mmCIF file of C-alpha atoms in Angstrom:
data_model
loop_
_atom_site.group_PDB
_atom_site.id
_atom_site.type_symbol
_atom_site.label_atom_id
_atom_site.label_comp_id
_atom_site.label_asym_id
_atom_site.label_seq_id
_atom_site.Cartn_x
_atom_site.Cartn_y
_atom_site.Cartn_z
ATOM 1 C CA MET A 16 -19.420 240.412 174.200
ATOM 2 C CA LEU A 17 -18.732 236.684 174.918
ATOM 3 C CA THR A 18 -22.053 234.604 176.179
ATOM 4 C CA LEU A 19 -21.648 232.345 179.345
ATOM 5 C CA ALA A 20 -21.893 229.346 177.193
ATOM 6 C CA ARG A 21 -18.880 230.385 174.459
ATOM 7 C CA LEU A 22 -16.889 231.407 177.412
ATOM 8 C CA GLY A 23 -17.279 227.871 179.257
ATOM 9 C CA ARG A 24 -16.577 226.329 176.005
ATOM 10 C CA LEU A 25 -13.335 228.312 175.454
ATOM 11 C CA GLY A 26 -11.915 227.581 179.493
ATOM 12 C CA MET A 27 -12.573 223.924 178.703
ATOM 13 C CA ALA A 28 -11.057 224.053 175.633
ATOM 14 C CA VAL A 29 -7.682 225.636 177.290
ATOM 15 C CA GLY A 30 -8.020 223.533 179.978
ATOM 16 C CA MET A 31 -7.778 220.243 177.798
ATOM 17 C CA ALA A 32 -5.003 221.713 175.968
ATOM 18 C CA ALA A 33 -2.978 222.174 179.167
ATOM 19 C CA VAL A 34 -3.842 218.414 180.016
ATOM 20 C CA LEU A 35 -2.500 217.153 176.851
ATOM 21 C CA ALA A 36 0.203 219.118 176.980
ATOM 22 C CA THR A 37 1.326 217.497 180.562
ATOM 23 C CA GLY A 38 0.535 214.087 179.547
ATOM 24 C CA LEU A 39 2.699 214.281 176.337
ATOM 25 C CA ALA A 40 5.594 215.640 178.228
ATOM 26 C CA THR A 41 5.906 213.167 180.841
ATOM 27 C CA SER A 42 4.983 210.222 178.901
ATOM 28 C CA ALA A 43 8.399 209.802 177.346
ATOM 29 C CA GLN A 44 10.780 208.122 179.632
ATOM 30 C CA ALA A 45 14.272 207.031 179.668
ATOM 31 C CA ALA A 46 16.833 205.410 181.528
ATOM 32 C CA THR A 47 19.842 207.674 183.027
ATOM 33 C CA GLY A 48 23.480 206.346 181.941
ATOM 34 C CA THR A 49 24.567 204.486 179.449
ATOM 35 C CA ILE A 50 24.463 200.497 178.028
ATOM 36 C CA GLN A 51 28.024 199.647 176.734
ATOM 37 C CA TYR A 52 28.539 197.034 174.936
ATOM 38 C CA PHE A 53 31.734 195.272 172.900
ATOM 39 C CA ASP A 54 31.997 193.283 169.409
ATOM 40 C CA VAL A 55 34.426 190.044 169.824
ATOM 41 C CA ASN A 56 37.539 192.503 168.569
ATOM 42 C CA GLY A 57 36.562 194.753 171.928
ATOM 43 C CA GLN A 58 35.269 197.442 169.949
ATOM 44 C CA GLU A 59 33.330 199.646 172.214
ATOM 45 C CA PHE A 60 29.968 200.978 171.159
ATOM 46 C CA ARG A 61 27.308 202.895 173.463
ATOM 47 C CA ILE A 62 23.775 203.842 173.436
ATOM 48 C CA THR A 63 23.325 207.020 176.149
ATOM 49 C CA ASN A 64 20.199 207.559 178.328
ATOM 50 C CA PRO A 65 18.044 204.806 176.113
ATOM 51 C CA PRO A 66 14.372 204.999 176.414
ATOM 52 C CA ASP A 67 11.896 203.149 178.042
ATOM 53 C CA ASN A 68 10.449 200.070 176.801
ATOM 54 C CA VAL A 69 11.617 200.229 173.329
ATOM 55 C CA CYS A 70 13.552 197.361 171.611
ATOM 56 C CA LEU A 71 16.916 198.673 170.644
ATOM 57 C CA THR A 72 18.833 196.860 167.868
ATOM 58 C CA LEU A 73 22.490 196.590 168.429
ATOM 59 C CA ARG A 74 25.073 197.705 165.694
ATOM 60 C CA VAL A 75 26.877 194.444 166.182
ATOM 61 C CA ARG A 76 26.731 190.719 168.295
ATOM 62 C CA ALA A 77 27.652 191.885 171.434
ATOM 63 C CA ALA A 78 30.510 189.739 172.908
ATOM 64 C CA GLN A 79 30.242 191.727 176.468
ATOM 65 C CA ILE A 80 27.388 193.841 177.803
ATOM 66 C CA ASP A 81 27.225 196.339 180.695
ATOM 67 C CA ASN A 82 24.274 198.376 181.860
ATOM 68 C CA GLU A 83 25.310 201.486 183.429
ATOM 69 C CA THR A 84 22.099 203.170 183.555
ATOM 70 C CA ASN A 85 19.671 203.471 186.513
ATOM 71 C CA LYS A 86 17.349 201.020 185.182
ATOM 72 C CA SER A 87 17.232 197.519 184.419
ATOM 73 C CA VAL A 88 17.979 195.730 181.096
ATOM 74 C CA ASP A 89 16.478 192.809 179.542
ATOM 75 C CA VAL A 90 18.923 191.365 176.461
ATOM 76 C CA TYR A 91 17.815 189.586 173.659
ATOM 77 C CA LEU A 92 19.559 187.234 170.686
ATOM 78 C CA GLY A 93 17.330 188.334 167.912
ATOM 79 C CA THR A 94 17.428 191.787 166.766
ATOM 80 C CA ALA A 95 13.539 192.362 167.547
ATOM 81 C CA CYS A 96 13.829 191.845 171.347
ATOM 82 C CA ASN A 97 12.883 188.303 170.625
ATOM 83 C CA THR A 98 14.762 185.082 171.968
ATOM 84 C CA PHE A 99 15.271 186.526 175.847
ATOM 85 C CA VAL A 100 18.767 185.661 177.458
ATOM 86 C CA THR A 101 18.960 187.495 180.588
ATOM 87 C CA ASN A 102 18.012 190.869 182.940
ATOM 88 C CA LEU A 103 21.096 193.196 183.729
ATOM 89 C CA PRO A 104 20.043 195.043 186.940
ATOM 90 C CA PRO A 105 21.541 198.228 187.076
ATOM 91 C CA GLY A 106 25.465 198.202 187.511
ATOM 92 C CA ARG A 107 25.733 194.440 186.038
ATOM 93 C CA GLY A 108 27.212 193.477 182.788
ATOM 94 C CA VAL A 109 27.417 190.066 181.200
ATOM 95 C CA SER A 110 29.630 188.305 178.418
ATOM 96 C CA SER A 111 29.677 185.178 176.590
ATOM 97 C CA VAL A 112 25.953 184.418 176.336
ATOM 98 C CA GLY A 113 25.682 183.920 172.627
ATOM 99 C CA GLY A 114 26.350 187.547 170.668
ATOM 100 C CA PRO A 115 22.719 189.221 171.708
ATOM 101 C CA GLN A 116 21.736 191.607 169.257
ATOM 102 C CA SER A 117 18.987 193.719 170.897
ATOM 103 C CA VAL A 118 17.782 195.261 174.314
ATOM 104 C CA ARG A 119 15.016 196.958 176.257
ATOM 105 C CA VAL A 120 15.309 199.171 179.166
ATOM 106 C CA ILE A 121 12.318 198.543 181.700
ATOM 107 C CA GLY A 122 10.877 201.184 182.667
#
């Protein structure tokens, strides 16, 4: 038969597991939609449902970037989200800003 102390520890362990599982499930946030960008030749690239607050390196230097997500996107010249260029609110785009190479969704 379980003692009261042992039963209490078991209940606490189950409770902590539930808190950890819930916390981990809600911590990964992402924008809904697409960051669409084009190279100098007009070839299209897309990032679908990009994660929040993660630096994303673009596959090519972008001649144009369109934010088709539900969150703001910061645009950077460097590949490691350095040298800030501009912020794009949802539904906005920009071209001819020096060939940005990375973006970050502001969550």
